[in-house]
Coordinates of C-alpha atoms in Angstrom, one line a residue:
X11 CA 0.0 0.0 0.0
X12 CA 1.8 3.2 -0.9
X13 CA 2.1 5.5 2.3
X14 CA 0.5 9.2 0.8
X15 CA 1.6 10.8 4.4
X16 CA 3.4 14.2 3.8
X17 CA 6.9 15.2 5.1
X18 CA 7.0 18.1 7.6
X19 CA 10.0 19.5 5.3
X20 CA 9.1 22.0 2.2
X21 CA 11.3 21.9 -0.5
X22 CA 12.5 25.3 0.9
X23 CA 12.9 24.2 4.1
X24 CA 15.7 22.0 2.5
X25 CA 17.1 25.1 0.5
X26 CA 17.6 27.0 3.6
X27 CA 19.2 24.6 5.2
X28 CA 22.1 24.5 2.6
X29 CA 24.5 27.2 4.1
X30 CA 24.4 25.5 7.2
X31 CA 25.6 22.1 5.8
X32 CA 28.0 24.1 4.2
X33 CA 28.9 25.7 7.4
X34 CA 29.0 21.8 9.1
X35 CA 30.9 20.0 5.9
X36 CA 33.6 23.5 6.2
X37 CA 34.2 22.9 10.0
X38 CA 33.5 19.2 10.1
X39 CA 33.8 17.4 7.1
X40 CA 33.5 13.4 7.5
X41 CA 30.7 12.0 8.3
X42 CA 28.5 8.5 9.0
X43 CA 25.8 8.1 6.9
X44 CA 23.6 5.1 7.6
X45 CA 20.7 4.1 4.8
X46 CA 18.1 1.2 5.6
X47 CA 14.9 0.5 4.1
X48 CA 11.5 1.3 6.0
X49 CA 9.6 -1.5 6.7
X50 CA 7.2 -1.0 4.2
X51 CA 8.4 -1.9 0.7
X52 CA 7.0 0.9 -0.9
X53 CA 8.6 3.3 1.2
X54 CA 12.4 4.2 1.6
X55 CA 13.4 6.2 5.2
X56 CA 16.4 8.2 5.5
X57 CA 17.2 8.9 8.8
X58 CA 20.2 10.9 10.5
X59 CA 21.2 11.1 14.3
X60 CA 24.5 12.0 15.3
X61 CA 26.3 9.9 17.4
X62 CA 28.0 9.8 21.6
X63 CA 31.8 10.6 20.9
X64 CA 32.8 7.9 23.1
X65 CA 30.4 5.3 21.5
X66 CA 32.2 3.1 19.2
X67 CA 30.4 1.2 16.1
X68 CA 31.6 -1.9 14.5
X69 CA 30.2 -1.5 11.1
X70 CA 29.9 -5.3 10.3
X71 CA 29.0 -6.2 13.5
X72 CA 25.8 -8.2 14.0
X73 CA 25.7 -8.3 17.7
X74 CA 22.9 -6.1 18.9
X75 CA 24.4 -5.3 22.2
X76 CA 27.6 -4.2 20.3
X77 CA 26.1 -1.9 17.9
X78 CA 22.6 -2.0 18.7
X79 CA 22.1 -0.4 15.6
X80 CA 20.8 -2.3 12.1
X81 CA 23.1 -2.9 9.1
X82 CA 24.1 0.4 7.5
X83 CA 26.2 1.6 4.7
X84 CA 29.4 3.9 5.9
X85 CA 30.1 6.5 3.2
X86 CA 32.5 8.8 4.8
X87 CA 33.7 8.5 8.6
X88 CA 35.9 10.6 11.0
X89 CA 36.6 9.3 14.6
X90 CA 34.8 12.1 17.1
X91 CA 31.5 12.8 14.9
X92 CA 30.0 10.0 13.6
X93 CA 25.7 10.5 11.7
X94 CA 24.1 7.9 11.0
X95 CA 20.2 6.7 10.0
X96 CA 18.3 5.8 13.2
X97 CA 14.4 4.9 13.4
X98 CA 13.9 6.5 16.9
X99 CA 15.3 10.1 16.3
X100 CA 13.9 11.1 12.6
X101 CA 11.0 11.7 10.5
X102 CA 10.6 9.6 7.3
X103 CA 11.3 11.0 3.9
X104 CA 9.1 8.3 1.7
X105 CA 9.8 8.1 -1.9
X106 CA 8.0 5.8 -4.6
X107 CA 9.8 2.6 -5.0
X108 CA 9.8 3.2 -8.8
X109 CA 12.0 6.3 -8.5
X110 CA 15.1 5.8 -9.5
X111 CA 17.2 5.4 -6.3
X112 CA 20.7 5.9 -7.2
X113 CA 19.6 9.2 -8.6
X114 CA 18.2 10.5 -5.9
X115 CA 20.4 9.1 -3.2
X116 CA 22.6 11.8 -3.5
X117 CA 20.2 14.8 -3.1
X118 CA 18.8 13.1 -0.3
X119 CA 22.5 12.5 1.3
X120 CA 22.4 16.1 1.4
X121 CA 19.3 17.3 1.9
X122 CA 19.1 15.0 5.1
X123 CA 22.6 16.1 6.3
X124 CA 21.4 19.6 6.2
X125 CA 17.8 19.1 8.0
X126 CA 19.0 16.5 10.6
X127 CA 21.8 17.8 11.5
X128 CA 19.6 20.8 13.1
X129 CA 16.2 19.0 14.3
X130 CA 16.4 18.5 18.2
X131 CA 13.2 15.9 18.3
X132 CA 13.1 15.0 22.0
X133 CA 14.4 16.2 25.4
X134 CA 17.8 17.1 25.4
X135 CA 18.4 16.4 21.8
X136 CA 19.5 13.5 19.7
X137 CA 21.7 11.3 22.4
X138 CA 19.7 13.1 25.4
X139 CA 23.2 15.3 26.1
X140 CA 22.1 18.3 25.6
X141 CA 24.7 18.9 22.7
X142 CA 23.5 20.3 19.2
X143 CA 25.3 19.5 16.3
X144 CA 24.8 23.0 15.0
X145 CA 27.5 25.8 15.6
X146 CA 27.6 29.2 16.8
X147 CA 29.0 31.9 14.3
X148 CA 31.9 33.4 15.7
X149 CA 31.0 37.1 14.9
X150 CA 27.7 37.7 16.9
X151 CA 25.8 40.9 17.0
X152 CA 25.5 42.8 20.1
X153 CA 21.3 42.0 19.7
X154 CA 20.1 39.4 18.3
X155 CA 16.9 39.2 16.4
X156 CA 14.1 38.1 18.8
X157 CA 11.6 36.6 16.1
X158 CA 8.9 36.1 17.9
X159 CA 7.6 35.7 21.1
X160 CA 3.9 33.3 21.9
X161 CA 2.4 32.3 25.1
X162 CA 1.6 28.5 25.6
X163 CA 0.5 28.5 29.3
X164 CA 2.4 27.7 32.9
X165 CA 5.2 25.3 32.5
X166 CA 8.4 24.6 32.4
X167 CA 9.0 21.9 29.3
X168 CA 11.6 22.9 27.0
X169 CA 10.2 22.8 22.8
X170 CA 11.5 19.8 20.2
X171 CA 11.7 21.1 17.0
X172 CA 11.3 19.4 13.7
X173 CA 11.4 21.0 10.0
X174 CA 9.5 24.3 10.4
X175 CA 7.2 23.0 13.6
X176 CA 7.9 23.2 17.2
X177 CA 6.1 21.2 19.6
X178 CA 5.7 22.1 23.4
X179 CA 3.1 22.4 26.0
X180 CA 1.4 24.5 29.1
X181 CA -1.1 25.0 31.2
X182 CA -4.0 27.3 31.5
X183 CA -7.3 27.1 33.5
X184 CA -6.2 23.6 34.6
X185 CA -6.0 22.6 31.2
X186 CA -3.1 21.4 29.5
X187 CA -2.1 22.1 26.0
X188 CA 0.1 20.5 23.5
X189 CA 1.2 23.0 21.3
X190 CA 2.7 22.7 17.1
X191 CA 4.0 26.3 16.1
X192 CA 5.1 27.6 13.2
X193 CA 9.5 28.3 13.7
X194 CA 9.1 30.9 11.0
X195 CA 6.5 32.9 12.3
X196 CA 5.4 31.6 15.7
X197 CA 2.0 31.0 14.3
X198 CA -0.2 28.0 15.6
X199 CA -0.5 25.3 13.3
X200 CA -2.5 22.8 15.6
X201 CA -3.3 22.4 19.2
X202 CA -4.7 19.9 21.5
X203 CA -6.1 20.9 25.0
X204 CA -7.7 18.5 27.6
X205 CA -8.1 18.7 31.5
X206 CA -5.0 18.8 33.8
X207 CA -4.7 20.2 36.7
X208 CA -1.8 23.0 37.2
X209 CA -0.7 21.7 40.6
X210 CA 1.7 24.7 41.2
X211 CA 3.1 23.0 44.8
X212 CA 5.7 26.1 45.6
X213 CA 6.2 26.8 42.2
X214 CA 4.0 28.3 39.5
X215 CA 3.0 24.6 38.3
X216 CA 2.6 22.9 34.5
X217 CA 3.9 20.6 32.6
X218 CA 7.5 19.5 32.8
X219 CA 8.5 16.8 30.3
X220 CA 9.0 17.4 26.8
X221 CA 7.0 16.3 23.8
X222 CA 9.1 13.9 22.0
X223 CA 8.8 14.0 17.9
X224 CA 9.3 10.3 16.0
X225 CA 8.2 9.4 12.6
X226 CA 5.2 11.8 11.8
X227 CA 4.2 10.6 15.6
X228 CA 4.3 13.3 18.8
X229 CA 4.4 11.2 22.4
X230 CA 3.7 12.8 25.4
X231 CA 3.2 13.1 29.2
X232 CA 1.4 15.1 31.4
X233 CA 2.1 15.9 35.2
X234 CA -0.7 13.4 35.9
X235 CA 0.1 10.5 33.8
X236 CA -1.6 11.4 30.6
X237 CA 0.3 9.5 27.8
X238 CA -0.6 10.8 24.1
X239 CA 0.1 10.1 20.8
X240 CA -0.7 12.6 18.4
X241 CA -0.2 13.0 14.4
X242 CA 2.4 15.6 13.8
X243 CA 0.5 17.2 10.9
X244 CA -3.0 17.0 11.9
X245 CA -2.4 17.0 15.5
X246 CA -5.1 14.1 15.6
X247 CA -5.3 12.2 19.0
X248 CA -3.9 8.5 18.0
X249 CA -3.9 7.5 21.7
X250 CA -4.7 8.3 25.1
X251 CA -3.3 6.6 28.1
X252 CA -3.7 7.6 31.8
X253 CA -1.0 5.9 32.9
X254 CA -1.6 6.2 36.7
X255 CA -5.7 5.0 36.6
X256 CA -4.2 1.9 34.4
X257 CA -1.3 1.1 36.8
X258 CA -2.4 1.9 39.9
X259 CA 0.5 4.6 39.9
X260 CA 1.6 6.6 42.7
X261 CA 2.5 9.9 42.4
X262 CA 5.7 11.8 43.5
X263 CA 5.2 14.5 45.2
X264 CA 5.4 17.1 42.5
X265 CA 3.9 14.8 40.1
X266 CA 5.5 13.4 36.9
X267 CA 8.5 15.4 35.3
X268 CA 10.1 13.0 32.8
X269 CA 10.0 13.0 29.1
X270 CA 9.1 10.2 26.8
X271 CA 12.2 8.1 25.5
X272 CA 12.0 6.1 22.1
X273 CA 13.5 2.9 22.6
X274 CA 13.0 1.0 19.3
X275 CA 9.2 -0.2 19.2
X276 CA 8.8 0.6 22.2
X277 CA 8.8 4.3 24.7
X278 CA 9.9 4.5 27.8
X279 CA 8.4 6.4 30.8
X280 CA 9.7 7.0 34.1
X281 CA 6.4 6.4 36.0
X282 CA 6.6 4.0 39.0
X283 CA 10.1 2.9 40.9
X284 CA 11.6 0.9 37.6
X285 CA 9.9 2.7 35.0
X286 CA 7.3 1.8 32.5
X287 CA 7.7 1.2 28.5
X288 CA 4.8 1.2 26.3
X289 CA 4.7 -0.3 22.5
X290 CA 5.0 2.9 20.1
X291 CA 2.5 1.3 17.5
X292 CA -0.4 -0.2 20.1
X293 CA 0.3 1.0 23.0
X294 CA -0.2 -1.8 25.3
X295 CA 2.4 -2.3 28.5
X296 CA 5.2 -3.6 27.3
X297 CA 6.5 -3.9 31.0
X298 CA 5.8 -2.4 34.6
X299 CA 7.9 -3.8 37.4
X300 CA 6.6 -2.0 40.2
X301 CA 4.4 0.9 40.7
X302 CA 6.4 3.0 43.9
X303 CA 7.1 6.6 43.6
X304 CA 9.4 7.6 41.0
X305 CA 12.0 9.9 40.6
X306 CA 11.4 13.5 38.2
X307 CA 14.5 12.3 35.2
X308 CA 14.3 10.5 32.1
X309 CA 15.4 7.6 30.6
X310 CA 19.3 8.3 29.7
X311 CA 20.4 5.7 27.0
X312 CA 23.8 3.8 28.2
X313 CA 24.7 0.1 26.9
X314 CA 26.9 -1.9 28.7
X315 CA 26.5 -5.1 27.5
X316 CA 28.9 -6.3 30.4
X317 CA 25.9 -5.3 33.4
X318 CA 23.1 -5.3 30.6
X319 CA 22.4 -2.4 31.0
X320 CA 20.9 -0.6 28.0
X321 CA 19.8 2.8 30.8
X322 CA 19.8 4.5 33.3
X323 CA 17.3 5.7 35.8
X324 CA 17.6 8.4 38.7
X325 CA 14.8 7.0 40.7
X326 CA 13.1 8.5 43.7
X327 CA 15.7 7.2 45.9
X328 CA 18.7 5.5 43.7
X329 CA 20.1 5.2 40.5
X330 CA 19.7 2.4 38.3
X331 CA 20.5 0.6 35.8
X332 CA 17.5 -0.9 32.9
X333 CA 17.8 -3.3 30.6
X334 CA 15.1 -2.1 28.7
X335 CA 14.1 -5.3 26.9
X336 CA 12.2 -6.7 30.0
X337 CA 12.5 -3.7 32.1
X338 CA 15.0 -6.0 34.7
X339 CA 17.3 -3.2 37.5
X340 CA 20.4 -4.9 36.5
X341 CA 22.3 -3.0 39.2
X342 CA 21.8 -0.1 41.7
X343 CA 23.0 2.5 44.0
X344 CA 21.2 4.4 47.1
X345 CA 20.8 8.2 46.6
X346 CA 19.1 10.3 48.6
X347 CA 17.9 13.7 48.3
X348 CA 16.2 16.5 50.1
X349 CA 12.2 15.4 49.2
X350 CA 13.2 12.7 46.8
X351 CA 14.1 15.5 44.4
X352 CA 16.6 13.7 41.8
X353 CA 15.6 15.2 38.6
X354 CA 18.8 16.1 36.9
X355 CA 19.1 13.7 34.5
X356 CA 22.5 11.3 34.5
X357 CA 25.8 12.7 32.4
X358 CA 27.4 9.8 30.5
X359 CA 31.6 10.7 30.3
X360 CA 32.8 7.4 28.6
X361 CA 31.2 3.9 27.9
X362 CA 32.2 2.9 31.6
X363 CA 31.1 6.2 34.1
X364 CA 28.5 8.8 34.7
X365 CA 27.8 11.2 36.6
X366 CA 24.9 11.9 38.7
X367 CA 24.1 14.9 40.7
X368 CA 21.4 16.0 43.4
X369 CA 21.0 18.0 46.2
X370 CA 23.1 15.8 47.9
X371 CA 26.2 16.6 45.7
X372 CA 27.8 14.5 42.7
X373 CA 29.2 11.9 42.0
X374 CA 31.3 10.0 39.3
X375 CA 29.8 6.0 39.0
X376 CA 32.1 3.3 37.3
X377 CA 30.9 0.2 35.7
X378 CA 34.6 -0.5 34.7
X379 CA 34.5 -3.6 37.0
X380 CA 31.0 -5.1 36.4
X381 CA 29.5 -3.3 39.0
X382 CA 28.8 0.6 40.2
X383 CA 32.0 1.9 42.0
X384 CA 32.5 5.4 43.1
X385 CA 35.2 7.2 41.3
X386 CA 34.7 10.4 43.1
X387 CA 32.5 12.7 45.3
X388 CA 31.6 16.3 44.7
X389 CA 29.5 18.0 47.8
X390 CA 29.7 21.6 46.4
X391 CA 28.1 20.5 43.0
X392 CA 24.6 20.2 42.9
X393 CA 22.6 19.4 40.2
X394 CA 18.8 20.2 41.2
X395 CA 17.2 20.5 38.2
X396 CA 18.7 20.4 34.9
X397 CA 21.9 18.7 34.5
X398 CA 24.8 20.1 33.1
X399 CA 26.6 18.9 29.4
X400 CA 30.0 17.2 29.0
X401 CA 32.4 18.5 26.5
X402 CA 36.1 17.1 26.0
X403 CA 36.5 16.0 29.8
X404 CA 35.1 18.5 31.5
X405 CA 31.5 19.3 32.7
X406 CA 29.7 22.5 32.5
X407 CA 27.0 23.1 35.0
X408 CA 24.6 25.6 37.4
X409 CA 25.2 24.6 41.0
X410 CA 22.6 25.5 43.4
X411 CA 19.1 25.8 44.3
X412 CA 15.9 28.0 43.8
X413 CA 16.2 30.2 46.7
X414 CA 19.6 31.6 46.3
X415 CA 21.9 32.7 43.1
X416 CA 23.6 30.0 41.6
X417 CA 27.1 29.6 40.3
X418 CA 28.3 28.6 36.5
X419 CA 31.4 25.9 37.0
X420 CA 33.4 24.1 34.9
X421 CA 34.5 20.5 36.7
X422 CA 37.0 18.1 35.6
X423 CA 34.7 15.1 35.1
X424 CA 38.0 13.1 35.7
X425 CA 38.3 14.1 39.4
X426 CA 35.3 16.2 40.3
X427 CA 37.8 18.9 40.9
X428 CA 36.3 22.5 40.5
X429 CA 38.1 24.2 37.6
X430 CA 36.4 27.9 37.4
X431 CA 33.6 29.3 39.2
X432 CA 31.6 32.1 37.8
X433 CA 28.9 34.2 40.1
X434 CA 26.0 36.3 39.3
X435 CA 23.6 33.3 37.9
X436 CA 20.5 32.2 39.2
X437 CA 18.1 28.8 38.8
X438 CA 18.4 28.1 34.9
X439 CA 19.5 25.6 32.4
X440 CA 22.0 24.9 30.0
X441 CA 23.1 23.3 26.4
X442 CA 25.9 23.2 24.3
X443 CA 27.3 22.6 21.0
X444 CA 30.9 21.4 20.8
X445 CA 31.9 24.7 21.4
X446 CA 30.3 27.1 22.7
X447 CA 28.0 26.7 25.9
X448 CA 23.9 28.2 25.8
X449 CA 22.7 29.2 29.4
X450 CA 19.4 30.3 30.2
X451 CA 18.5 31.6 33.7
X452 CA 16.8 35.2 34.7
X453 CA 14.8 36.0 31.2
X454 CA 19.0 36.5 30.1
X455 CA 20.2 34.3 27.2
X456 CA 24.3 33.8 27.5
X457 CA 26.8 32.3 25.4
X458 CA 30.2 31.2 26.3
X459 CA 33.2 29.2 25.1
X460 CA 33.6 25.9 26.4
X461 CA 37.0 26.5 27.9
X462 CA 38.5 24.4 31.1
X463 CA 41.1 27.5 31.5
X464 CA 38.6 30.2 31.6
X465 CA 34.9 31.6 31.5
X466 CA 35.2 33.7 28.1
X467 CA 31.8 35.1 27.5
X468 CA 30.9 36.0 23.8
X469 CA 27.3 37.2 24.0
X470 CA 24.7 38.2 27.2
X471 CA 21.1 39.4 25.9
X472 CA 18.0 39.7 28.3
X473 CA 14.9 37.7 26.3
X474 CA 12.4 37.4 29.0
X475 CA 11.2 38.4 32.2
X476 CA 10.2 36.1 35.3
X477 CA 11.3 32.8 36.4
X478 CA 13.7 31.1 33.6
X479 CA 14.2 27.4 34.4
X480 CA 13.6 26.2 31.4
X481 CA 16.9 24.9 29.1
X482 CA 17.0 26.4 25.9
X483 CA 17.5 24.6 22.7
X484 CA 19.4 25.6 19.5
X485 CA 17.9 24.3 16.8
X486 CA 17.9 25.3 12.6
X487 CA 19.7 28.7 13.7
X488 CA 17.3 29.6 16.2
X489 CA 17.5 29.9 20.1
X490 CA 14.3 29.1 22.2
X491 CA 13.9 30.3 25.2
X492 CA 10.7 30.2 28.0
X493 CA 10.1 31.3 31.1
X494 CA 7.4 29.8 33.3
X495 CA 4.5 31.7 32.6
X496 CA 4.7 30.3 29.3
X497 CA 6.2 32.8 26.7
X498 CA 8.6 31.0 24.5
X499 CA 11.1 33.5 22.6
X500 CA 12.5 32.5 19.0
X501 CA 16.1 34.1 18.8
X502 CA 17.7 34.0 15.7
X503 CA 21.4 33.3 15.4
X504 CA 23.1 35.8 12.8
X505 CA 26.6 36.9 12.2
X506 CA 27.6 40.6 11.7
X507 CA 28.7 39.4 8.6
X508 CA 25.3 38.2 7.0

């Protein structure tokens, strides 16, 4: 049956995405490209994701804890940046079989490059790092363009963004809406509303995890266990789970925060002490080992064949690790927090450690020996909210809490050792490309150079007013920032230069 369903990409979507593969091929130019065939034979999917830069990929390996990846085709490859085509991080581009396909594998090479190298479909991007692909020109204005500016109701999830649409959510009335803008113009192109309460428990309340965009689907979850699946075109309601009626779920105490995770067929939720995965196409419960309190972080991707462990999970009270085939702990460490409040999600460093972070301070975890060991410990980090990124051995983070001004730091992820210390920040979040570092915290929008030796500023703007604990994303050239009120700012990234 041929598939008629239209790609979210124009024709000049892909044209304006040229000068930044350019800008990508100039600064980095080798590349994995992975091609496989959609399960439909009518239909051929090209998908792009970029890769950890500690993961390595055996190209003819068939092992699936190995690669975990299907059979691909490597075109061009360079050891720290490696794309390839993966089912649970892009959008279909379907092509009649009777096209000629070595004619139009090329342009689609390209054209694919170009548009996935800048979609950021889920929470904290493509390997949940929070590092874009993307890069920052090195000659910014003083101002930058603020494009436009829409309110989508009290919350703090961040947006995913795919081809010209941006998908996030708020609350209003005690109703919660899932929102589908325009990235040009900020316009609405669909919207779905349906009761929620706002649950503002010493905070202003909302929604908290972010909607998570996967071929031509949106998946998301509310504060109180509402699972959906909408069509990203139409915005049509393809399913509509309440996860805590079905499961008997209890709630933490400021209600669900995690984000849905794409784990092959199925997603994954953290709902209940050992999560909860759901089949993408019907879904039924896969698996649901136990329905205690969870923690507020998401499912963080992390195979180690050696534990099998394919994730990890900051719970209510530990961290853990998934194998996400049956939902099994494989192994698991105490941590406790002020409240239960882990919600930072886990840092992966290398293919053995990671770093976790609380209230209680931070810590390196080694599964170099088979099981969790304690490289070091870190009492003046904490990580309350949003977790920091990790760029070329060092981590880049906001330590402290809601009711005093935080401090930027840079920390050698090696030995937890504090390398600088910046002051004057409050409660925000923070991304990165491999580069340059994008905080957000105050309504204020800063850029800086990920360097170990020094903080080196290159831009500070104010955006917004109000409380800014919302991460901002970078994606296609454009900066989004929220506060929690619900006003989400597109800032365009220019160069004095045009």
């Amino acid at each position: 049956m041929q598939d008629n369903r239209r790609s979210p990409y124009s024709l000049q979507f892909f044209i304006q995405k040229a000068n930044l593969f350019s800008n990508l091929r100039h600064n980095r130019p080798h590349f994995w490209t992975r091609i496989q065939q959609n399960s439909q034979p009518s239909n051929l999917a090209l998908r792009l994701h970029r890769l950890p830069s500690h993961q390595k990929h055996d190209a003819h390996s068939k092992d699936p804890q190995k690669n975990n990846h299907r059979p691909f085709h490597a075109l061009m490859t360079e050891p720290r940046t490696q794309w390839s085509v993966l089912n649970s991080f892009a959008p279909s581009f379907y092509i009649s079989q009777q096209m000629a396909f070595s004619r139009l594998l090329p342009l689609f090479v390209f054209t694919c490059q170009a548009a996935m190298a800048a979609d950021w479909l889920n929470w904290r991007g493509p390997n949940l790092d929070g590092v874009s692909a993307e890069s920052i020109p090195e000659d910014l204005p003083k101002q930058l363009p603020v494009a436009w500016t829409r309110n989508v109701g009290i919350g703090f999830c961040t947006v995913s963004v795919v081809g010209n649409r941006v998908l996030t959510m708020g609350n209003k009335d005690d109703q919660d809406t899932i929102w589908c803008l325009d990235a040009n113009s900020g316009e609405v192109l669909w919207k779905h509303t349906y009761d929620c309460e706002l649950d503002p428990l010493y905070y202003e309340g909302g929604p908290g995890g972010t909607p998570t965009i996967h071929e031509g689907s949106v998946y998301t979850l509310s504060k109180k266990g509402h699972a959906f699946r909408l069509d990203l075109e139409t915005g049509e309601v393809l399913r509509d789970r309440n996860l805590v009626s079905d499961h008997d779920l209890e709630l933490p105490e400021w209600s669900f925060a995690c984000s849905p995770v794409i784990d092959g067929e199925n997603i994954l939720y953290n709902v209940g002490r050992q999560g909860l995965a759901l089949a993408r196409e019907t879904g039924e419960t896969v698996w649901f080992p136990d329905n205690d309190t969870s923690g507020y972080a998401s499912f963080v991707p992390f195979s180690h064949p050696e534990t099998g462990t394919t994730h990890l999970l900051f719970s209510a009270k530990s961290i853990m690790g998934i194998n996400s085939k049956d939902g099994s702990k494989t192994w698991e460490v105490l941590w406790k927090s002020s409240r239960d409040v882990n919600a930072a999600d886990p840092v992966i460093i290398s293919p053995n450690e990671f770093v976790v972070s609380s209230s209680s301070g931070t810590s390196l975890i080694s599964l170099a020996s088979g099981k969790p060991e304690t490289v070091w410990e870190q009492k003046d980090l904490k990580w309350y909210f949003n977790p920091g990124v990790h760029i070329d051995g060092y981590l880049y983070s906001l330590h402290g809490t809601t009711h005093r001004p935080t401090e930027l730091i840079c920390t050698d992820a090696s030995t937890g050792e504090t390398v600088w210390l910046q002051e004057g920040f409050g409660s925000g979040g923070l991304m990165s490309t491999e580069s340059k570092v994008i905080l957000f915290d105050q309504g204020t929008l800063t850029i800086f150079k990920a360097n170990p030796k020094e903080f080196q500023p290159v831009h500070r703007q104010k955006i917004l007013e109000g409380k800014c604990w919302t991460s901002p994303v970078l994606s296609n050239g454009n900066i989004y920032c929220r506060n929690a009120e619900g006003d989400v700012a597109c800032v365009r990234l220019e160069s004095t230069d045009g």
